[in-house]
mmCIF file of C-alpha atoms and ligand atoms in Angstrom:
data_model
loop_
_atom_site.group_PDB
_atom_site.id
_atom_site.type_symbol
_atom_site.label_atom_id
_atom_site.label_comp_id
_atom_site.label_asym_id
_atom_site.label_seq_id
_atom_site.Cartn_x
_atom_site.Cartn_y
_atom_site.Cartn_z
ATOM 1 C CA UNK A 1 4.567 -23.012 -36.534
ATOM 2 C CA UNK A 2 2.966 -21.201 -33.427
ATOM 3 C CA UNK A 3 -0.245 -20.831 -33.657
ATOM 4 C CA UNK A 4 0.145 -17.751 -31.604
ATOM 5 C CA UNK A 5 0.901 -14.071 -32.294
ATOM 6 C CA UNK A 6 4.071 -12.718 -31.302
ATOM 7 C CA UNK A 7 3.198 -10.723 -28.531
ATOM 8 C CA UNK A 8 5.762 -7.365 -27.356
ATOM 9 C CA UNK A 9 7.693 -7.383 -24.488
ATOM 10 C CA UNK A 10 7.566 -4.331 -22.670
ATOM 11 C CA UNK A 11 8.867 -0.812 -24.622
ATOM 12 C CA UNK A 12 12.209 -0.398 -23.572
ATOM 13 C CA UNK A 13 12.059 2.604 -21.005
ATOM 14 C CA UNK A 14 15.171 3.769 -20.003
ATOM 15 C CA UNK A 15 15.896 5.812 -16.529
ATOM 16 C CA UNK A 16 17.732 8.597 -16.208
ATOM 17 C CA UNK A 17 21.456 6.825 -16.884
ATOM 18 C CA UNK A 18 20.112 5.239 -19.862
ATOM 19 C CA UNK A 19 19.541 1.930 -17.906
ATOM 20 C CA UNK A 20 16.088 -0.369 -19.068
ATOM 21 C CA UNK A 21 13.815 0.536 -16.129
ATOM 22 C CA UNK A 22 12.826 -2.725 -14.346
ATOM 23 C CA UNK A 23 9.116 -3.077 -15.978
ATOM 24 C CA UNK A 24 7.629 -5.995 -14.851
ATOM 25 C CA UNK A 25 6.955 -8.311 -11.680
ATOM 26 C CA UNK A 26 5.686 -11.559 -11.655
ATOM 27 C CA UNK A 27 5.265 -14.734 -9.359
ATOM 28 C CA UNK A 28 6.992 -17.018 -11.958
ATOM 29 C CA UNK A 29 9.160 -16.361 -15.315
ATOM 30 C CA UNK A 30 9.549 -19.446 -17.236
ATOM 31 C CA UNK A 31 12.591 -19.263 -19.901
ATOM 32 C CA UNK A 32 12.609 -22.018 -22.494
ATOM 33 C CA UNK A 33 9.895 -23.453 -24.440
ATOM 34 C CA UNK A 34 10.350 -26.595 -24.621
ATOM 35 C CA UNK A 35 8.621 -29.899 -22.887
ATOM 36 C CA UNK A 36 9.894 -28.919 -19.504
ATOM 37 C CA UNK A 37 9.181 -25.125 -19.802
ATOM 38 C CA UNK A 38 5.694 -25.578 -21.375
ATOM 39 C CA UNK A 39 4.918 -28.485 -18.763
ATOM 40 C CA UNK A 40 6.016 -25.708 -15.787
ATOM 41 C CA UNK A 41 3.905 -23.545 -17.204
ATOM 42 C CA UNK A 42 0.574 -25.418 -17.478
ATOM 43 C CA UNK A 43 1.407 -26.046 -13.435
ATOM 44 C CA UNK A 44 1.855 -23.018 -12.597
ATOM 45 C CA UNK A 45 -0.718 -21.490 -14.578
ATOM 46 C CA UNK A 46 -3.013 -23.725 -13.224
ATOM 47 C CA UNK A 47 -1.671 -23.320 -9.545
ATOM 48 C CA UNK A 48 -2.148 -19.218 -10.209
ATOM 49 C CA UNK A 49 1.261 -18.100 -10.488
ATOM 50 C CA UNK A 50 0.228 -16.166 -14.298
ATOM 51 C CA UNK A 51 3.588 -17.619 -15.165
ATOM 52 C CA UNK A 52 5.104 -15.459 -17.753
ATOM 53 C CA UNK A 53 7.382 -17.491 -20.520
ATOM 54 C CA UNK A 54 10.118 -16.384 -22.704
ATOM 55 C CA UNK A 55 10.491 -19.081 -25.528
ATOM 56 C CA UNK A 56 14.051 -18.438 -26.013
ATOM 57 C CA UNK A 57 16.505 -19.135 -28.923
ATOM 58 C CA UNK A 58 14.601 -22.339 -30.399
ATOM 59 C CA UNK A 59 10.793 -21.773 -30.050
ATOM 60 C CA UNK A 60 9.494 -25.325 -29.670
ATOM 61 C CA UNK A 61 12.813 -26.284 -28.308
ATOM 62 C CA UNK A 62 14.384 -29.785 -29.735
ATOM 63 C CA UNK A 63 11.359 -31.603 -30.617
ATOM 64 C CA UNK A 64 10.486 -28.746 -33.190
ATOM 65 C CA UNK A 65 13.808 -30.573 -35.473
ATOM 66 C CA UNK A 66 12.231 -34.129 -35.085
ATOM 67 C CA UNK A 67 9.586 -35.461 -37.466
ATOM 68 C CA UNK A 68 8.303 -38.625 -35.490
ATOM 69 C CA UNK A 69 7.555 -38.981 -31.825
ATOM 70 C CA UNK A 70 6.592 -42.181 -30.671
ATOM 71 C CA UNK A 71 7.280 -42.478 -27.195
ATOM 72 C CA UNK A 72 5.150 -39.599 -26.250
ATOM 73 C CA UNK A 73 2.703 -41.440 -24.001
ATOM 74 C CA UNK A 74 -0.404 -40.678 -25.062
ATOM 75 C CA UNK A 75 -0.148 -40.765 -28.726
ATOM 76 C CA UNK A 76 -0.620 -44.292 -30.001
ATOM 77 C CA UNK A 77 0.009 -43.594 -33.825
ATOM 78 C CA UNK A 78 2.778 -41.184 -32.827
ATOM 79 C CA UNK A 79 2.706 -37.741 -33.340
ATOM 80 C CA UNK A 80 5.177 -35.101 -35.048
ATOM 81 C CA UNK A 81 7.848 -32.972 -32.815
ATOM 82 C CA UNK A 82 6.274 -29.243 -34.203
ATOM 83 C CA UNK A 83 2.409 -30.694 -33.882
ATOM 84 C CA UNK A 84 3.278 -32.088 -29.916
ATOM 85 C CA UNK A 85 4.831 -28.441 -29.070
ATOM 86 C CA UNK A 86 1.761 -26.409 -30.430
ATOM 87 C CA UNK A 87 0.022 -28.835 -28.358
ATOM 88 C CA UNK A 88 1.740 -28.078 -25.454
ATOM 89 C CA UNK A 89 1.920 -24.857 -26.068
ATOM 90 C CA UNK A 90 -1.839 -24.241 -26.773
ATOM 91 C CA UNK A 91 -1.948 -26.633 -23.429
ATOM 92 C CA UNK A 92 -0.164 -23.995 -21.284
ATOM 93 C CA UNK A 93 -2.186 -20.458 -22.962
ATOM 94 C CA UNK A 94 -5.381 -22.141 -21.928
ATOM 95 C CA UNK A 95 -4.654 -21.225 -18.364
ATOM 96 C CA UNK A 96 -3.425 -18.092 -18.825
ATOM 97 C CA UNK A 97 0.403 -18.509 -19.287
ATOM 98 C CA UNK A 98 1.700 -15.136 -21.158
ATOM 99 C CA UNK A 99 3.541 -16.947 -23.541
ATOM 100 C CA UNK A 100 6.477 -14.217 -25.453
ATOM 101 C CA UNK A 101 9.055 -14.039 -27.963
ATOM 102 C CA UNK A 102 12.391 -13.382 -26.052
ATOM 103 C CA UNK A 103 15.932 -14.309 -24.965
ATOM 104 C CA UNK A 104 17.071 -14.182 -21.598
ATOM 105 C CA UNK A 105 20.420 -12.299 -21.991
ATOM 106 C CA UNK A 106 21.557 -12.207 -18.360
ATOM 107 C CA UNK A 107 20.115 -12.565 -15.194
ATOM 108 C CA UNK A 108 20.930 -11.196 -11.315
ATOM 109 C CA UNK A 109 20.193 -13.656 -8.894
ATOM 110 C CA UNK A 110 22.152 -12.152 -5.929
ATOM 111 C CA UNK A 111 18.890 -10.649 -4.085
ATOM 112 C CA UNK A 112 15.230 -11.207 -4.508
ATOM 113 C CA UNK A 113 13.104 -10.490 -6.663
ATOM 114 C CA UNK A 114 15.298 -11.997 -9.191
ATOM 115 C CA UNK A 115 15.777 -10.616 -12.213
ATOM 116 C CA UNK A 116 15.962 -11.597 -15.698
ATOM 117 C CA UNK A 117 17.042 -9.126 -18.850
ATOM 118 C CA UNK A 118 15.620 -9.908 -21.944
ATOM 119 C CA UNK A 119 17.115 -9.741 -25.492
ATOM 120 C CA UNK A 120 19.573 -6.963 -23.364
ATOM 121 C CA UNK A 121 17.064 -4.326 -22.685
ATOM 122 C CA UNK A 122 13.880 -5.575 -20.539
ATOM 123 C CA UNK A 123 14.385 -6.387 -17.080
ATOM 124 C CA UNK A 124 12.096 -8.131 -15.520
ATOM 125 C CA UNK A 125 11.690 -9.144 -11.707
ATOM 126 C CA UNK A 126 10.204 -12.603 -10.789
ATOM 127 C CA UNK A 127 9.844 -14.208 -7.276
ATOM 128 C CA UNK A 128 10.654 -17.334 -8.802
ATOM 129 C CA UNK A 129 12.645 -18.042 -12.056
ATOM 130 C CA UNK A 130 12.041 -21.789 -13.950
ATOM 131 C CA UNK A 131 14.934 -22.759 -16.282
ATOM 132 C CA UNK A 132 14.335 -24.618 -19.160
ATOM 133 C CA UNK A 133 16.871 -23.739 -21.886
ATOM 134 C CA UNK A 134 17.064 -27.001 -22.906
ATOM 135 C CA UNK A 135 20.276 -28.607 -24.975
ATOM 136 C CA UNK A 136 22.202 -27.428 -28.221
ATOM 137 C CA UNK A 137 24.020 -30.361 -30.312
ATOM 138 C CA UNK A 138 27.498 -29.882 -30.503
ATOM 139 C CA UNK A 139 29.709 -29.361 -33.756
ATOM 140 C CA UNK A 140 33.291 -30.376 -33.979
ATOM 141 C CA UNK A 141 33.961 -27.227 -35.098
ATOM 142 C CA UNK A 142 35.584 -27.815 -38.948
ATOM 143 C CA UNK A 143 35.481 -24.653 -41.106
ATOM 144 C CA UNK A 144 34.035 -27.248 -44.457
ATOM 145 C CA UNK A 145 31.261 -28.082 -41.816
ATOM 146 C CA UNK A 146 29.904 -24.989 -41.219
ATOM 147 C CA UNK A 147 29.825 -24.945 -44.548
ATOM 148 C CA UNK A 148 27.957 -27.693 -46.023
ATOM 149 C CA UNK A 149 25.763 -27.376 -42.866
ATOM 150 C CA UNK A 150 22.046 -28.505 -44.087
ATOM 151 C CA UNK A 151 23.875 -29.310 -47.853
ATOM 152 C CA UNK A 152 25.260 -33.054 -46.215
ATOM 153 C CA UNK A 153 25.847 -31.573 -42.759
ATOM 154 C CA UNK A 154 23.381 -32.237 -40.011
ATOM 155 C CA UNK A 155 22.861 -32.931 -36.340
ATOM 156 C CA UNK A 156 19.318 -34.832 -35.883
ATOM 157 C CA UNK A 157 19.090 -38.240 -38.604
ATOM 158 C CA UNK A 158 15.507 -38.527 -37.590
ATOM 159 C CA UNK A 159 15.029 -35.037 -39.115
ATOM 160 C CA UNK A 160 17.035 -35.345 -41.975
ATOM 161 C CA UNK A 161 18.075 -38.902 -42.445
ATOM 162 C CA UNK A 162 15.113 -39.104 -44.828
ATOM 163 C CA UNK A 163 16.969 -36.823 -47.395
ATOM 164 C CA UNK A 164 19.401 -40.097 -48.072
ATOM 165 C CA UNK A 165 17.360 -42.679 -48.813
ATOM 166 C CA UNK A 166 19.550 -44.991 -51.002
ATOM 167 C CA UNK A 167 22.611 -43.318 -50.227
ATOM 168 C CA UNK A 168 25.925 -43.276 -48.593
ATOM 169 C CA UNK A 169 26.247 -41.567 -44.953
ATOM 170 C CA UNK A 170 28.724 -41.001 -42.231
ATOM 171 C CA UNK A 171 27.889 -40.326 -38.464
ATOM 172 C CA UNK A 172 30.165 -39.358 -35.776
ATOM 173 C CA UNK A 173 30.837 -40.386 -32.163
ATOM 174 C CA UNK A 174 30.877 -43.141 -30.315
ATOM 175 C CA UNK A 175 27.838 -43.000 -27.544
ATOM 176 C CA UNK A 176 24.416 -43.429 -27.667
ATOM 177 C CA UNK A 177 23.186 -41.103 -29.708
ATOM 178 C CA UNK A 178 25.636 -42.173 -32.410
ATOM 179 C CA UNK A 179 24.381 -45.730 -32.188
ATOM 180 C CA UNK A 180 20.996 -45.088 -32.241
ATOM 181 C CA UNK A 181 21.258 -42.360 -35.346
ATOM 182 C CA UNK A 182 23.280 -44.930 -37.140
ATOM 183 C CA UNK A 183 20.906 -47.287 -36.960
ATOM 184 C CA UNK A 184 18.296 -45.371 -37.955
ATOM 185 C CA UNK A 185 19.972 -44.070 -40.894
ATOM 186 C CA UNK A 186 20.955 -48.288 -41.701
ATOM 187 C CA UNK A 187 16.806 -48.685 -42.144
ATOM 188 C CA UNK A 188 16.972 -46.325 -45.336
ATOM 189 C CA UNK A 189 20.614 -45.618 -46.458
ATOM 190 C CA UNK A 190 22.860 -47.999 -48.098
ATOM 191 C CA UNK A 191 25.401 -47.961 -46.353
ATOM 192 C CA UNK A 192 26.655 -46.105 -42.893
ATOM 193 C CA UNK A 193 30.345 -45.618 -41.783
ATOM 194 C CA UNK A 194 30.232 -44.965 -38.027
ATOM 195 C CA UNK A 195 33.306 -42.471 -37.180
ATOM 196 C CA UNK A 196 34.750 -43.251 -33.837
ATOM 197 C CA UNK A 197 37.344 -41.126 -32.031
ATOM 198 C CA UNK A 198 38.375 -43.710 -29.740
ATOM 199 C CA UNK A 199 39.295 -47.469 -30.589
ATOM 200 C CA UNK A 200 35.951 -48.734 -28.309
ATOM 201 C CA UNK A 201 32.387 -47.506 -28.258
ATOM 202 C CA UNK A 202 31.069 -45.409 -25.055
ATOM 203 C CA UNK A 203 27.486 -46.619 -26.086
ATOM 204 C CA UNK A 204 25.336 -49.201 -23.780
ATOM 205 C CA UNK A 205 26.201 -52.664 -24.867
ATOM 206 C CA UNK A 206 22.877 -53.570 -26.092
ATOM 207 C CA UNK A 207 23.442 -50.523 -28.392
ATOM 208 C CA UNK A 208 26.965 -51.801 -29.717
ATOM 209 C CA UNK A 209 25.410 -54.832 -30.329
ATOM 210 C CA UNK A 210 22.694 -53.969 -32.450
ATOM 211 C CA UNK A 211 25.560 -51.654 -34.550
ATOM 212 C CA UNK A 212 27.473 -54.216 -34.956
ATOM 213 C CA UNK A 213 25.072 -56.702 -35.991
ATOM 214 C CA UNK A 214 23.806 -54.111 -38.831
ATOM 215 C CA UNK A 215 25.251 -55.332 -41.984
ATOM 216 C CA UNK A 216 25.300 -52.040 -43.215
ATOM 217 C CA UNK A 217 27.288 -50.253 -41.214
ATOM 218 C CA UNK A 218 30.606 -50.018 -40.832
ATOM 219 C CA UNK A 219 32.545 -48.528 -37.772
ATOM 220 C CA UNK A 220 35.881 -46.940 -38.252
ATOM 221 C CA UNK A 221 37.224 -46.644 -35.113
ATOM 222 C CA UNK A 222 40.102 -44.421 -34.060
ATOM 223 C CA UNK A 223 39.242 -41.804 -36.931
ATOM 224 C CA UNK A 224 38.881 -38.262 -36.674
ATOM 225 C CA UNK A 225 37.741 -35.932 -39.653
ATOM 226 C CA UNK A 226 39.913 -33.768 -40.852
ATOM 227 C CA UNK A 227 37.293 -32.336 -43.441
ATOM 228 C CA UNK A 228 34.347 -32.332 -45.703
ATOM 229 C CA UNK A 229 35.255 -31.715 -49.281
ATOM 230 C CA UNK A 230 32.479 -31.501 -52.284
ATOM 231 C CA UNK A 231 30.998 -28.974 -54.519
ATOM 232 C CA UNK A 232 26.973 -27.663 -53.203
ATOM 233 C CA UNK A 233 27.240 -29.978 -50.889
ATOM 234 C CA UNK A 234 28.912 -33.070 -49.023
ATOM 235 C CA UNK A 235 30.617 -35.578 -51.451
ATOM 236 C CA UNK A 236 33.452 -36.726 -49.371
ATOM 237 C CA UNK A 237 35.190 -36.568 -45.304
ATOM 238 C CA UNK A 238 38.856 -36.632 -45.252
ATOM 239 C CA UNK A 239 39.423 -38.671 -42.086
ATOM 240 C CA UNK A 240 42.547 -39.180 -40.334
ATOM 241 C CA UNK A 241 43.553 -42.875 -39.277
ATOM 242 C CA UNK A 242 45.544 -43.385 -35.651
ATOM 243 C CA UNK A 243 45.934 -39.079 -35.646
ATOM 244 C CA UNK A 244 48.822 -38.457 -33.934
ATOM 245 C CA UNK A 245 50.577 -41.908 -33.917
ATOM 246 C CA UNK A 246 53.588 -42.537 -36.165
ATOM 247 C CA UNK A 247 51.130 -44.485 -38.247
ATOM 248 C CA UNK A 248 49.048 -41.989 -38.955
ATOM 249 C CA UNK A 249 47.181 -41.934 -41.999
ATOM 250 C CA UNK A 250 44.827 -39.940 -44.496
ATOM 251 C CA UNK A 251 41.561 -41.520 -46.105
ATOM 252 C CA UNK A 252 38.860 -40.358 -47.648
ATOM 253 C CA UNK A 253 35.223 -41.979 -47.956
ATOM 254 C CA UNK A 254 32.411 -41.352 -50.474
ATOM 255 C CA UNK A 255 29.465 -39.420 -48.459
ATOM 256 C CA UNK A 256 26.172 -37.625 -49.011
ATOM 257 C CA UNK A 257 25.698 -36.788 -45.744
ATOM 258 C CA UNK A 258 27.969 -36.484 -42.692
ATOM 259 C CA UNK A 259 25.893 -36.551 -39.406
ATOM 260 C CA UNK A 260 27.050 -35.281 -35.573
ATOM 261 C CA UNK A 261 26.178 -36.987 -33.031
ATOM 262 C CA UNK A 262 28.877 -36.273 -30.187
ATOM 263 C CA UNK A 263 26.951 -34.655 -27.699
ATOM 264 C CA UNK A 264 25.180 -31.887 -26.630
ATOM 265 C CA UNK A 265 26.104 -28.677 -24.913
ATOM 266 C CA UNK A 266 23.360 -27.587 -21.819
ATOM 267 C CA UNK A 267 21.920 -23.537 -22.651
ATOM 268 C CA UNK A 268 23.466 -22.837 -19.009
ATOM 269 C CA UNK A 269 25.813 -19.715 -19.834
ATOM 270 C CA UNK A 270 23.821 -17.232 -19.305
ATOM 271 C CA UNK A 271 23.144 -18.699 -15.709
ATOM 272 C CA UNK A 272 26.789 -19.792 -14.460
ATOM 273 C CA UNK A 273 27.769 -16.276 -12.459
ATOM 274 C CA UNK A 274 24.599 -17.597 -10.264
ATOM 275 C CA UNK A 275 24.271 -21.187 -10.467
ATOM 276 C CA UNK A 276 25.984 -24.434 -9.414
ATOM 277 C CA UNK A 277 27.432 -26.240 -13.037
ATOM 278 C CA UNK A 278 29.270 -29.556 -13.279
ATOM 279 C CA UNK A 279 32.315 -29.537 -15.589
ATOM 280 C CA UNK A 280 30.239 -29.792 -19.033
ATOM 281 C CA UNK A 281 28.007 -27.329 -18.403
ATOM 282 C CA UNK A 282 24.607 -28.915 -16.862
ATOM 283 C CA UNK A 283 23.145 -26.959 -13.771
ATOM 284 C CA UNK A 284 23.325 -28.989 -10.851
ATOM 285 C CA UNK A 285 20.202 -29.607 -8.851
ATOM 286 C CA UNK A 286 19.782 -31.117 -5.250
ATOM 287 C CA UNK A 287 19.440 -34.688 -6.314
ATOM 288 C CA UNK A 288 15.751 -35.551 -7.179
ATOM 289 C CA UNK A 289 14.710 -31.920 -7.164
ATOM 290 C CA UNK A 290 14.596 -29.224 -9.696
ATOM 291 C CA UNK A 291 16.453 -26.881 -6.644
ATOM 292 C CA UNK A 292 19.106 -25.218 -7.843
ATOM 293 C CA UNK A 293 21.637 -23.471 -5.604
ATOM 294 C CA UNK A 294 19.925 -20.716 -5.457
ATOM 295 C CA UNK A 295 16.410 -20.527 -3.271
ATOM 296 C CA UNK A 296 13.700 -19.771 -5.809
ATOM 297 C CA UNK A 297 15.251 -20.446 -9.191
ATOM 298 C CA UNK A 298 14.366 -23.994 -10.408
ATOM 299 C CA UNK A 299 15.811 -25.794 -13.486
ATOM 300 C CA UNK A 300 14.654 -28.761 -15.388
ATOM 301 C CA UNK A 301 14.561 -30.351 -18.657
ATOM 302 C CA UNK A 302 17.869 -30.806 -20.142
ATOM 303 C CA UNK A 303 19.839 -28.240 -19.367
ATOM 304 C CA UNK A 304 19.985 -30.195 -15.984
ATOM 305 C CA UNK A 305 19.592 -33.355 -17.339
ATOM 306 C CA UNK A 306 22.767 -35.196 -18.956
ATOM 307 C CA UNK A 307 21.237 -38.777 -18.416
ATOM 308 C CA UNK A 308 18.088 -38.922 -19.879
ATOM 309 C CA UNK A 309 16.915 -36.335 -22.095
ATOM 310 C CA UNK A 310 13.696 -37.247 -23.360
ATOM 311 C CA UNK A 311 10.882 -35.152 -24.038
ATOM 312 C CA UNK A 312 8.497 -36.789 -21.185
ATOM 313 C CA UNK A 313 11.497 -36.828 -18.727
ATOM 314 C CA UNK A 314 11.888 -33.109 -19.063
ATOM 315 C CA UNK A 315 8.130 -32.454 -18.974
ATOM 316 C CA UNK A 316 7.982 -34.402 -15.873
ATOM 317 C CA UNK A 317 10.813 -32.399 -14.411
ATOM 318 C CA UNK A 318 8.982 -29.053 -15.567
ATOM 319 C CA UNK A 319 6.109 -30.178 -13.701
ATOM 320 C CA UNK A 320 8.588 -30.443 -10.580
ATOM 321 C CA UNK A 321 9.818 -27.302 -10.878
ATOM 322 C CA UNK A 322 6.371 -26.126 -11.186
ATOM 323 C CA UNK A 323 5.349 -27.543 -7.769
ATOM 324 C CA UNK A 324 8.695 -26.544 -6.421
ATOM 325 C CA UNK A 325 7.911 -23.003 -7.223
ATOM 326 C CA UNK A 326 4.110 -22.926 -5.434
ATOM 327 C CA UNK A 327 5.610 -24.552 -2.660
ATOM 328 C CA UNK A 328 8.615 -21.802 -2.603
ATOM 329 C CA UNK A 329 6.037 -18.928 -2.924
ATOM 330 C CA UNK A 330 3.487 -20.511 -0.294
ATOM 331 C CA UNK A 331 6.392 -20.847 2.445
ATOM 332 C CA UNK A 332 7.518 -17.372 2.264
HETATM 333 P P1 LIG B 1 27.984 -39.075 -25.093
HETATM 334 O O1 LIG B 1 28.641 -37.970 -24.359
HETATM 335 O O2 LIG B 1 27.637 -40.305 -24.367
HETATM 336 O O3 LIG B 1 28.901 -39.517 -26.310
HETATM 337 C C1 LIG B 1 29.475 -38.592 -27.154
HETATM 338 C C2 LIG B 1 30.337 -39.340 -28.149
HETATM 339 O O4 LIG B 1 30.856 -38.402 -29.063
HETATM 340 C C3 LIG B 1 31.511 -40.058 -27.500
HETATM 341 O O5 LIG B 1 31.759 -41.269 -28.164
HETATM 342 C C4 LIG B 1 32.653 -39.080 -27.733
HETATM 343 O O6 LIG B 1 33.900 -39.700 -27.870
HETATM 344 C C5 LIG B 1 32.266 -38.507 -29.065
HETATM 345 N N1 LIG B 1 32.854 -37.199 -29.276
HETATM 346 C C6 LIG B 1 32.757 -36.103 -28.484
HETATM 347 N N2 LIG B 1 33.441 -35.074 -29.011
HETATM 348 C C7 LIG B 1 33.981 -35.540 -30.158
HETATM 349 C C8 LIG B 1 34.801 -34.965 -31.146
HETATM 350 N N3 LIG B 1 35.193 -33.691 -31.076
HETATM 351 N N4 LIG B 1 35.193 -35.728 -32.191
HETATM 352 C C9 LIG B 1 34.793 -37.011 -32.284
HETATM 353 N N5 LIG B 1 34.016 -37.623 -31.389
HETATM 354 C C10 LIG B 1 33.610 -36.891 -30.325
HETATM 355 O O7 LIG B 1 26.718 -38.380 -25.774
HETATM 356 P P2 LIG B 1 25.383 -39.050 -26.312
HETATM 357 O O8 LIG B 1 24.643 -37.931 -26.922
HETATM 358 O O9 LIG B 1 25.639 -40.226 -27.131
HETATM 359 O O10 LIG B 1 24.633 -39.521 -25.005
HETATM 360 C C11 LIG B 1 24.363 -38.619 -23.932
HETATM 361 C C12 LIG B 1 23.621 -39.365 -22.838
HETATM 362 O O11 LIG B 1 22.321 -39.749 -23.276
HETATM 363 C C13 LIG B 1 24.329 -40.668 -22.440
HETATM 364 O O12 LIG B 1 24.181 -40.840 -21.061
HETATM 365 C C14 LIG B 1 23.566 -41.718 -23.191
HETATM 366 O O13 LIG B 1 23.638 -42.977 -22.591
HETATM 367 C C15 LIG B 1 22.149 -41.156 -23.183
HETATM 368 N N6 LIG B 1 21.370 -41.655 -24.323
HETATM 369 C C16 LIG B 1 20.613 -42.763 -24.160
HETATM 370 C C17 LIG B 1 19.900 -43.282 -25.211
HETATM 371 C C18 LIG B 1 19.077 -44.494 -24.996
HETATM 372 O O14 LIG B 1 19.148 -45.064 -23.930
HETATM 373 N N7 LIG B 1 18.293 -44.916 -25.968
HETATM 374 C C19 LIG B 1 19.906 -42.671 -26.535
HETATM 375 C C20 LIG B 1 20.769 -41.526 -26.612
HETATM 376 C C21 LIG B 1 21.475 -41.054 -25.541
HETATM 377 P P3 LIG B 1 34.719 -40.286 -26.599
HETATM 378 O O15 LIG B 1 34.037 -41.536 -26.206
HETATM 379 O O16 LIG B 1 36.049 -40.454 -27.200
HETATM 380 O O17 LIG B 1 34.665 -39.216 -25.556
#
């Protein structure tokens, strides 16, 4: 919960062909309010850019679906994802950051100023722009799973793996993320099925390793789910075995809860016309720099970041773009 009021973006004035008016300048507009964004805008705040910062579609950004963070240095007991971002962003008001509720609905970056419209009718001009839309887990897109989503459907275990306790769960995907969800889930379910597209894992070894060693879970590799059946909420997946091979075949396992973990997809779309993507999505930035393609429009966090994405690896890559930006504005 913010512990901030709302504050209004500018009255919509129109001009003369019913067009919003551009409305306001500033140094540096900040969109996203996440680690990164909030980390840019303590920087610039405190470098005297009166950053403005849109929060965007998920206030808080990623960490605001987490309970525990632990590997947040700083906070030896740990602290929660929602306490850490009203943290932050208390952190970045204290020096003057004009923190408002908003969506950046398309942008112009073909001349300078820039300029940013927000939630389709404020335009605002900016001499530098800070991108910092963050991540959005991805779905696989089933009809049943839209459905049942938060009634056995969810996309963070660490948020809602504590739900199961005792029971039967499924997660999905074969990297990482799946690995480390399952295992999490392993500590307080009885028993995890690990649904695997492919017949291998993409995960690190060290990761496979500890799955497989788990003695409750199991990984069903070469499924894919066909669908999530049950009444309120998730009591079964319908998976399909080999899809596609002349073996094929239907089975169905007993589930509570049916977790994604196949990815995410980078906030970029908004930016693309402008900006430099790579094939899934993730704005490309000159190699150890928040620099995007075009001068004075920085990105960081994870919409940039494919490899990483942790919350102290986008708030040091806010404070980049940060410096990035006084450096930009000082050289012109
Ligand atoms: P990845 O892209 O690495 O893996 C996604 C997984 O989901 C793949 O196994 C993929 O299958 C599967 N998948 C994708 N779409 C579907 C679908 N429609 N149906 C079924 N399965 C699907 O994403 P992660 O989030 O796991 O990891 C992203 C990055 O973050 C990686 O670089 C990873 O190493 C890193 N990371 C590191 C961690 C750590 O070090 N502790 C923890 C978490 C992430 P397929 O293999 O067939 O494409």
């Amino acid at each position: 919960m913010s512990l901030f009021k709302p504050l209004e973006t500018n009255p919509d004035k129109k001009n003369i062909d019913g067009q919003p008016n551009p409305s306001e300048h500033v140094k540096c507009l900040i969109i996203g309010s996440g680690p990164a964004g909030y980390t840019a805008a303590i920087y610039a705040a405190r470098a005297n850019l009166k950053p403005l910062l849109f929060k965007g579609i998920q206030p808080g950004g990623q960490l605001t679906t987490t309970t525990e963070v632990e590997n947040f240095p700083g906070y030896p007991e740990g602290i929660t994802g929602p306490k850490l971002m009203e943290d932050l962003e208390q952190q970045a008001a204290r020096f003057g950051t004009d923190i408002r509720w908003g969506i950046a609905t398309s942008v112009d970056f073909s001349s300078t100023p820039h300029k940013v419209v927000v939630d389709e009718k404020t335009t605002f001009e900016a001499d530098t722009v800070i991108i910092a839309t963050g991540a959005t887990a991805r779905y696989l897109g089933l009809e049943s799973e839209e459905k049942y989503r938060g009634s056995g459907v969810s996309a963070c275990a660490t948020c809602d793996g504590f739900f199961y306790k005792g029971k039967d769960v499924a997660v999905v995907g074969g990297g990482d993320t799946a690995c480390e969800e399952a295992l999490y889930l392993a500590g307080m379910c009885r028993k995890v099925y690990l649904i695997v597209r492919k017949p291998f894992l993409r995960a690190s070894k060290i990761m496979q390793q500890r799955v497989m060693d788990a003695p409750n879970i199991e990984v069903m590799f070469e499924r894919n789910t066909r669908e999530l059946r049950g009444n309120q909420v998730v009591e079964e997946a319908v998976l399909i075995k080999r899809m596609g091979e002349p073996d094929e075949q239907e089975e169905i396992i007993k589930i509570d809860g049916f977790f994604l973990a196949i990815g995410h997809t980078p906030n970029s779309d908004v930016f693309k016309p402008f900006l430099e993507t790579d094939e899934t999505g993730y704005i490309k930035t000159v190699p150890g720099t928040p620099r995007t393609n075009v001068a004075g429009v920085f990105a960081c966090g994870d919409v940039q970041d494919k490899t990483y994405r942790q919350a102290v690896t986008a708030a040091g890559s806010g404070c980049s773009a940060a410096i990035e930006a006084e450096r930009y504005l000082a050289q012109r």
